[in-house]
Short mmCIF file of C-alpha atoms in Angstrom, two decimals:
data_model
loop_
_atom_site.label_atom_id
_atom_site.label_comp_id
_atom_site.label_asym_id
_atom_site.label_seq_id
_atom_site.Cartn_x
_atom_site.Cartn_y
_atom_site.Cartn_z
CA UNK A 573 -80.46 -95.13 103.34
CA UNK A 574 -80.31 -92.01 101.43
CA UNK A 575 -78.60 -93.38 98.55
CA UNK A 576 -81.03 -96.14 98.27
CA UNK A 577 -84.07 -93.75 98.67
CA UNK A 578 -82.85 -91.45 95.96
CA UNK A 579 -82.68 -94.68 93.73
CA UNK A 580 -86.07 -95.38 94.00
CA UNK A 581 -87.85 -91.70 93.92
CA UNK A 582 -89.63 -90.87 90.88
CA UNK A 583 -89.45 -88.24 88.64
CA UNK A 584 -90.93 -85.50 90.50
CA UNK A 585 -88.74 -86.52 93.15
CA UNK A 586 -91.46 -88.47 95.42
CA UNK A 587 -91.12 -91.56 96.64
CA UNK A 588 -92.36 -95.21 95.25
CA UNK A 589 -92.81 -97.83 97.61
CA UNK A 590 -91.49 -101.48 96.15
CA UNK A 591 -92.65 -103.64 98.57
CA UNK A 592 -95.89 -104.99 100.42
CA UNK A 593 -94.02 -106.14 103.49
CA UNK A 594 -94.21 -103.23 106.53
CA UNK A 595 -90.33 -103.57 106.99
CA UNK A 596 -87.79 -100.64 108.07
CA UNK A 597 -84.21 -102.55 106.76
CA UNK A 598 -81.95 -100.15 105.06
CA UNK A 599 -79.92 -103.19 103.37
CA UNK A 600 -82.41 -104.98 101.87
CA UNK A 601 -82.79 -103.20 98.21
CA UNK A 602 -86.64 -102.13 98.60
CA UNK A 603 -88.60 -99.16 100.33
CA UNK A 604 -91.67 -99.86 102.16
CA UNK A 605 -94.81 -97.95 102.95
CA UNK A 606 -93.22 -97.24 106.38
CA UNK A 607 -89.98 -96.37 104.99
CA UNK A 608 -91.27 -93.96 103.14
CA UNK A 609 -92.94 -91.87 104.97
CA UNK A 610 -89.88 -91.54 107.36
CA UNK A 611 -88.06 -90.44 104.59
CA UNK A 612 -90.89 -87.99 103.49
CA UNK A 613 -91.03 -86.58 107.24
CA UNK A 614 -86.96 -86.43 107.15
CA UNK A 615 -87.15 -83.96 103.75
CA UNK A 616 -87.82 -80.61 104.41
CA UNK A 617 -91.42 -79.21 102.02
CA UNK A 618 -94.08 -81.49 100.90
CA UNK A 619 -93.85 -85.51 99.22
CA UNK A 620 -95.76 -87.37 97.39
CA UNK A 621 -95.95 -91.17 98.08
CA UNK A 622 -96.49 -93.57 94.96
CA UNK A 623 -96.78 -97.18 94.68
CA UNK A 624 -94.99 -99.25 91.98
CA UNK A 625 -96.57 -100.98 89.44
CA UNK A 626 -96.81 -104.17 90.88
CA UNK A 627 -98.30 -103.30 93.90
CA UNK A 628 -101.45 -101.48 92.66
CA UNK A 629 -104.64 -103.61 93.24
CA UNK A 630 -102.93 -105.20 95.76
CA UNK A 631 -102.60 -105.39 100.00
CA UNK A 632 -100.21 -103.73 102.11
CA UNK A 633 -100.45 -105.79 105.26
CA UNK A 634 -99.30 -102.65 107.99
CA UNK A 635 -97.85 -104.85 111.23
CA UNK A 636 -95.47 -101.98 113.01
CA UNK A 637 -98.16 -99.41 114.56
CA UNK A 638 -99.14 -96.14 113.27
CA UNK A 639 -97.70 -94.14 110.35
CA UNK A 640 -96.32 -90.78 111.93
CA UNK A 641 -96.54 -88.13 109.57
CA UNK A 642 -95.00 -84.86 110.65
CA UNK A 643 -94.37 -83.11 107.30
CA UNK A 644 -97.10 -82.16 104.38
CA UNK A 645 -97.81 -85.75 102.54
CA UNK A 646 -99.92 -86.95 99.78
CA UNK A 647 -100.55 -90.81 99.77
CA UNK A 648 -101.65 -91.43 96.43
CA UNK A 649 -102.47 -95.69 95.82
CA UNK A 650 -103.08 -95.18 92.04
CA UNK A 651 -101.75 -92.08 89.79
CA UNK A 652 -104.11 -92.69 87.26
CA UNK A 653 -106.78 -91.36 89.88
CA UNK A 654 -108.81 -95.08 89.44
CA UNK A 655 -110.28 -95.05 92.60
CA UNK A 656 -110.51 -96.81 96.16
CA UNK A 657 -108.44 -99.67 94.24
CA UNK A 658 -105.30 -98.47 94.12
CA UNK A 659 -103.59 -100.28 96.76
CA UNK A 660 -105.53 -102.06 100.00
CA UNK A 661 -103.69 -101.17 103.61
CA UNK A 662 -104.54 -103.53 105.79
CA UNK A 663 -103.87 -102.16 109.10
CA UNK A 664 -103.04 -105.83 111.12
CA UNK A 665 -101.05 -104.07 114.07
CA UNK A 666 -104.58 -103.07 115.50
CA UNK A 667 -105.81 -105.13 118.55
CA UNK A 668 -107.03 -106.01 122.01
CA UNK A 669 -105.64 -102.99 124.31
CA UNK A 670 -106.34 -101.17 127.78
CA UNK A 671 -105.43 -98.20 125.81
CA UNK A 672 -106.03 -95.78 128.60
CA UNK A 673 -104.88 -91.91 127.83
CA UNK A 674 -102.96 -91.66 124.57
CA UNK A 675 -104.45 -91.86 120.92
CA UNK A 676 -100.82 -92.86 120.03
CA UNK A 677 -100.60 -96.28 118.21
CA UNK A 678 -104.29 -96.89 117.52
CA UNK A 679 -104.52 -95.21 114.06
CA UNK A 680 -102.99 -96.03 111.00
CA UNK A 681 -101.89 -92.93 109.75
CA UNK A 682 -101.35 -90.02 112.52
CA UNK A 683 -100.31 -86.83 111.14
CA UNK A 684 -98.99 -83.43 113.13
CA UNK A 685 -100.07 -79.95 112.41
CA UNK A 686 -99.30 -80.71 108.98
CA UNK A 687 -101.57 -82.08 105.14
CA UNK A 688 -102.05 -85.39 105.05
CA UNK A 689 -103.87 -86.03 101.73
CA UNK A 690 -104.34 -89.84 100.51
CA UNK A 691 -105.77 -90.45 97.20
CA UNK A 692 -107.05 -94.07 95.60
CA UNK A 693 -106.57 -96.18 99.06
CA UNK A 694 -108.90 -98.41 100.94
CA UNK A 695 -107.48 -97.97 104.45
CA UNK A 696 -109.19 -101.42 106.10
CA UNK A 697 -108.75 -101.88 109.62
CA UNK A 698 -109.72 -105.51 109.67
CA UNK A 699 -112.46 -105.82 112.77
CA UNK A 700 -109.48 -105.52 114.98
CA UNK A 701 -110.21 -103.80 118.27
CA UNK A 702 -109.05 -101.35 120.16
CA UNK A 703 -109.91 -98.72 123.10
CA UNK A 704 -109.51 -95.69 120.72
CA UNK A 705 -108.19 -94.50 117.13
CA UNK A 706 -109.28 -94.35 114.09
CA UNK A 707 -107.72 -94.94 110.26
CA UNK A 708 -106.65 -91.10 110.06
CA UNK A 709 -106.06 -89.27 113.29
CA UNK A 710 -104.97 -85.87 111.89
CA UNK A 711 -104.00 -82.71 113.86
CA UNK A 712 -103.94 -80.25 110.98
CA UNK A 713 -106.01 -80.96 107.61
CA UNK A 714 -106.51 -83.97 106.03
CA UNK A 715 -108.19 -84.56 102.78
CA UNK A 716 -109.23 -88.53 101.65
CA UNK A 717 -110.20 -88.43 97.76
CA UNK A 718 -111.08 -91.31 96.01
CA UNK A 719 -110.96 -93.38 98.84
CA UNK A 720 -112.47 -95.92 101.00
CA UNK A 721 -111.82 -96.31 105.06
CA UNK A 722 -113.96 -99.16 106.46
CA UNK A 723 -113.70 -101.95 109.39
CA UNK A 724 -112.70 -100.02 112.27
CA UNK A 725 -113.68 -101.69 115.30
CA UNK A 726 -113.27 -100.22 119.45
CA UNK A 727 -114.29 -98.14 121.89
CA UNK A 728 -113.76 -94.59 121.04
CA UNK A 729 -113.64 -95.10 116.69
CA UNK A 730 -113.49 -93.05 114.12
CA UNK A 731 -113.29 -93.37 110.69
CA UNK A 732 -111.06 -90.25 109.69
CA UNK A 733 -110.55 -86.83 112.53
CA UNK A 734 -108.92 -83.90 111.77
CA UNK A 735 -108.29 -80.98 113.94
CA UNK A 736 -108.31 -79.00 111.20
CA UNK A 737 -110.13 -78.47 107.72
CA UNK A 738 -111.53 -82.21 106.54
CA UNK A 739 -111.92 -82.99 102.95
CA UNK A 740 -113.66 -86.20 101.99
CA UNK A 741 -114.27 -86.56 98.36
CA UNK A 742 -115.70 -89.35 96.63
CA UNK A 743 -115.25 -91.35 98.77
CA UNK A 744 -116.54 -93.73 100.91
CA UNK A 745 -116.43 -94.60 105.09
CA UNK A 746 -118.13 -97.31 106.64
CA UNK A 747 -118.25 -99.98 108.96
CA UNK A 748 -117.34 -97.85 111.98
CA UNK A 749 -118.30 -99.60 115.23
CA UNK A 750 -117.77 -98.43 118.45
CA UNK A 751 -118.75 -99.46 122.09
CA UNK A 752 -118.70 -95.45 123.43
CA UNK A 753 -118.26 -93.19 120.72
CA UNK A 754 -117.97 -93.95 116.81
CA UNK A 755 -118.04 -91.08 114.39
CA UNK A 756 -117.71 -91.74 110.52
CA UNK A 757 -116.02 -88.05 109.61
CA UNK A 758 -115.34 -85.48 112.34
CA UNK A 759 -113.27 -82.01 112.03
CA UNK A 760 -112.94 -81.27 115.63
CA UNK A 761 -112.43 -77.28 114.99
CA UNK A 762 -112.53 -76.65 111.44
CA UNK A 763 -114.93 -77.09 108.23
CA UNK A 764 -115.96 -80.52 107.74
CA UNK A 765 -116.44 -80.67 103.43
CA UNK A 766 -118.03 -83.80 102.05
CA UNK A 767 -118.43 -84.14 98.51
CA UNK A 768 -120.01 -86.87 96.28
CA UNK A 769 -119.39 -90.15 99.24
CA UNK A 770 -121.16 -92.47 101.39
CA UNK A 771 -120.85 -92.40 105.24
CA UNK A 772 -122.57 -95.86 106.29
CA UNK A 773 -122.91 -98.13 109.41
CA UNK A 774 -121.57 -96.11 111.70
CA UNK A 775 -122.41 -97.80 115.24
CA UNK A 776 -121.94 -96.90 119.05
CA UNK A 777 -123.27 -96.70 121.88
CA UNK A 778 -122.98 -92.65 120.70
CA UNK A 779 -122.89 -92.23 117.09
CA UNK A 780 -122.20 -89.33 114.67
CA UNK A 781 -121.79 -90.03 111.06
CA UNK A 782 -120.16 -86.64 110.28
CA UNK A 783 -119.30 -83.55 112.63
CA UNK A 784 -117.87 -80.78 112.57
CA UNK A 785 -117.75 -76.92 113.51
CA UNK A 786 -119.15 -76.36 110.61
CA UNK A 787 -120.09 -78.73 107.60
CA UNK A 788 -120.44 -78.30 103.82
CA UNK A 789 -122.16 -81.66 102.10
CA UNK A 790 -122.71 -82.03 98.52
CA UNK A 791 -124.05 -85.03 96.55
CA UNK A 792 -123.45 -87.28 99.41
CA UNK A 793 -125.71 -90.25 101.18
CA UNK A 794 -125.27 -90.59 105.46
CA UNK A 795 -126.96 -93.26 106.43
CA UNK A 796 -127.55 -96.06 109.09
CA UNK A 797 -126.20 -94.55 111.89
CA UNK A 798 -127.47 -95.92 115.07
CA UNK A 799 -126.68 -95.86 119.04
CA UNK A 800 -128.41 -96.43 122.02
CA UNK A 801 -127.96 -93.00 123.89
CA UNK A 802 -127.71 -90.94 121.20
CA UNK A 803 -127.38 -90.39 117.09
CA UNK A 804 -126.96 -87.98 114.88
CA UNK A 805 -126.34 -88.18 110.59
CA UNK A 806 -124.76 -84.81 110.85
CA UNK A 807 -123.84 -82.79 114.01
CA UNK A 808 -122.44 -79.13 113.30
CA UNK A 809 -122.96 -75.69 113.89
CA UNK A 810 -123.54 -73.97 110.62
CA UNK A 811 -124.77 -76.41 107.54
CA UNK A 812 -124.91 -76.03 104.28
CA UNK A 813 -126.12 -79.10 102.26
CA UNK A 814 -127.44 -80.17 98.58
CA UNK A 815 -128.34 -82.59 97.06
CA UNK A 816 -127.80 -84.84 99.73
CA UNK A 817 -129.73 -87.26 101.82
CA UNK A 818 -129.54 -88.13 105.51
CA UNK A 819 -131.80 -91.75 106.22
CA UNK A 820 -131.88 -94.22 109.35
CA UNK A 821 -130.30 -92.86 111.83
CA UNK A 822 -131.91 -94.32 115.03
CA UNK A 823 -131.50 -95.27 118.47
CA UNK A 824 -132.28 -97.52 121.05
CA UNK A 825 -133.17 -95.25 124.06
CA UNK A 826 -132.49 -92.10 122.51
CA UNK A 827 -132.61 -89.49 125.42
CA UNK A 828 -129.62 -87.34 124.46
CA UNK A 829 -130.67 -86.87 120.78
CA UNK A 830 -131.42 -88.30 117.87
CA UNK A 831 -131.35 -86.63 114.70
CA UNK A 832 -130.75 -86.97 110.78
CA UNK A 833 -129.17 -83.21 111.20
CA UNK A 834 -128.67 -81.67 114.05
CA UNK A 835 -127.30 -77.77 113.25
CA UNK A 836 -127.08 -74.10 114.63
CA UNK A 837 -128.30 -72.61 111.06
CA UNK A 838 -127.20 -72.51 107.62
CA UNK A 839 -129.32 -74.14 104.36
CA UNK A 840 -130.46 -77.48 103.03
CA UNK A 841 -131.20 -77.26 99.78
CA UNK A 842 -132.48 -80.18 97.51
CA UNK A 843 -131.79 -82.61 100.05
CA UNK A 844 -133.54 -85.58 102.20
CA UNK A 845 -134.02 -86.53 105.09
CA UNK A 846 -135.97 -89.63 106.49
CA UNK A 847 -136.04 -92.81 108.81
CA UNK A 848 -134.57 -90.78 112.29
CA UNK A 849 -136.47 -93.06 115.40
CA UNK A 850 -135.80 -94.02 118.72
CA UNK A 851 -136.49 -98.08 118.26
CA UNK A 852 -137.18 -98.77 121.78
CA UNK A 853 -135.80 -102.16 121.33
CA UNK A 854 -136.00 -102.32 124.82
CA UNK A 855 -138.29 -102.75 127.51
CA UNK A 856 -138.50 -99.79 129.91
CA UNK A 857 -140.57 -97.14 131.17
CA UNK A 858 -141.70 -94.26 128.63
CA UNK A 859 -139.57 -91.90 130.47
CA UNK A 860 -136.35 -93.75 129.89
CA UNK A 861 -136.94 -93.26 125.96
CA UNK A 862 -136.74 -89.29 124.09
CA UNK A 863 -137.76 -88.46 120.68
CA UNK A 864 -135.61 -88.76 116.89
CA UNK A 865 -136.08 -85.44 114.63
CA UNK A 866 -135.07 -84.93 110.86
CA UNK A 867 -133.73 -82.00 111.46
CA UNK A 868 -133.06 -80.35 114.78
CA UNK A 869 -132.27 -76.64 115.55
CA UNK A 870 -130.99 -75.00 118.46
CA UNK A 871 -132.92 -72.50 120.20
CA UNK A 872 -132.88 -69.48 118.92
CA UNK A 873 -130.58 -70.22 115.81
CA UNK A 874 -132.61 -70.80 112.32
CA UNK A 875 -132.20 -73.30 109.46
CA UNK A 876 -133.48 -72.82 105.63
CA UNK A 877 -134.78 -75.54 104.36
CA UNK A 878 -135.31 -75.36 100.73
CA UNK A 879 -136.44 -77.49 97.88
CA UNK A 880 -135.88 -80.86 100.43
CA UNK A 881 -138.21 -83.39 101.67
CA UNK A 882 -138.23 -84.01 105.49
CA UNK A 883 -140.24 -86.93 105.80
CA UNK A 884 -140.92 -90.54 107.83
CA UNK A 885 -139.44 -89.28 111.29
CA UNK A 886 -140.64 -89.70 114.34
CA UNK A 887 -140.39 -85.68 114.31
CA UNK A 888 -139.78 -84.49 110.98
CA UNK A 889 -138.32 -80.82 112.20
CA UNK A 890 -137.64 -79.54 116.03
CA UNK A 891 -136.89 -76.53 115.77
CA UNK A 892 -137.13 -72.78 114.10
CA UNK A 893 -136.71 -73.15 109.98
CA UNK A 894 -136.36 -69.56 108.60
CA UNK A 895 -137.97 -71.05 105.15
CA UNK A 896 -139.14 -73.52 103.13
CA UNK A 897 -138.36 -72.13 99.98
CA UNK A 898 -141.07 -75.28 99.25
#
């Protein structure tokens, strides 16, 4: 295989993938998606993962489970940077399972304590369900720029987790729905950065559109995320956001929180949020329902709130805010 492999590297020594099909077949004259990331995991520093010319705009229909990465990896769909474009994976190995325990198998891409960056890719995981997984289960940082992740269907669901630092940069994630848990964008113990994306239609019976330890948004739109127990458009500890706007993010009953943000501190700066509510879209006693805030601070922690509008919530702030820098 390595003689085939170094035929078909690039220039900079990364590797171009030649074929749509999700084969492993050393004899057959082509590299795969598949193939090449076990090559890129078998080389010792960091790869980059290319797509040939025929390929971009195109589907790459992914049939064999997950893609184990367990070296640094950038998977970029289009080197001209155009976009979400680049090349379609359609994950089609996803589907009905007990899945009890393990994450194994239920992503498409699962990376170690490694970088997994991928650039210009709509990762698509075609209403398929299963218990638990997500398009990018990372345990080190991951970074999605230019990028789309959408149709994730399950249980537990999320649209891209990290253990680590998260990077999502214009880029998009929606169409996350979940019976128990969905989240759009979580970083489980690191910095969750969102830059100039959309996080929409992220559904579950609990349902966070992006979390993290602590979160940095910029120029970015969460909205429509909605559960029956409980909701939240962002759910960190310390925030810092701009220019950004949180709206519709509702559930049904509502009693374990609902919130546009829900944070320990930090700022909001230029920023809106609007639309949190409990919908009651059931009939019950008044007890069985709680109460949707804009914003929602912990006890005894503080949020600035500058420059933003807060408005057309049920509660519009819950909560100490430092200052309204107005």
């Amino acid at each position: 295989m390595a003689e085939r492999i170094a035929g078909i590297e690039d220039g900079s020594g990364g590797f171009v993938v030649t074929t749509a099909d999700d084969v492993v077949d050393a004899g057959d004259g082509v590299l795969s998606l598949r193939e090449a990331v076990e090559a890129a995991n078998a080389r010792a520093g960091a790869d980059t993962i290319t797509f040939a010319d025929g390929l971009k705009g195109g589907e790459v229909v992914l049939t064999g489970g997950a893609l184990g990465v367990t070296d640094d990896l950038t998977v970029d769909g289009d080197a001209a940077n155009g976009g979400a474009g680049g090349v379609l994976l359609m994950d089609a190995s996803r589907g009905e399972d007990t899945g009890e325990g393990s994450l194994s198998g239920f992503s498409t891409f699962e990376a170690d304590e490694v970088l997994l960056r991928v650039e210009d890719l709509t990762i698509d995981g075609t209403g398929r369900v299963t218990s638990i997984g997500s398009a990018i289960d990372g345990y080190g940082a991951v970074e999605v720029v230019r990028s789309a992740v959408q149709n994730f269907k399950g249980s537990y669901i999320g649209g891209v987790f990290s253990s680590g630092a998260l990077l999502v940069e214009d880029s998009r994630i929606t169409g996350i729905d979940a019976s128990e848990y969905a989240v759009g964008a979580e970083s489980s113990n690191g910095m969750a950065t969102v830059r100039n994306s959309l996080v929409d239609g992220i559904t579950g019976y609990n349902a966070v559109g992006i979390g993290g330890e602590g979160a940095s948004i910029e120029n970015s739109t969460i909205a429509h995320v909605g559960g029956e127990g409980r909701s939240f458009g962002v759910a960190t500890g310390d925030l810092s956001m701009t220019n950004s706007t949180v709206a519709d993010v509702t559930a049904v009953y509502g009693r374990d929180g609902v919130a546009g943000v829900l944070a320990t501190g930090g700022t909001i700066t230029n920023s809106t949020i609007t639309g949190s509510a409990v919908t009651r879209a059931v009939p019950g006693p008044d007890d069985a329902f709680g109460e949707a805030s804009g914003v929602l601070v912990g006890d005894g922690d503080a949020l600035v709130l500058q420059n933003s509008v807060v408005v057309g919530n049920e509660i519009d702030v819950s909560g100490t805010l430092a200052s309204n820098g107005g």
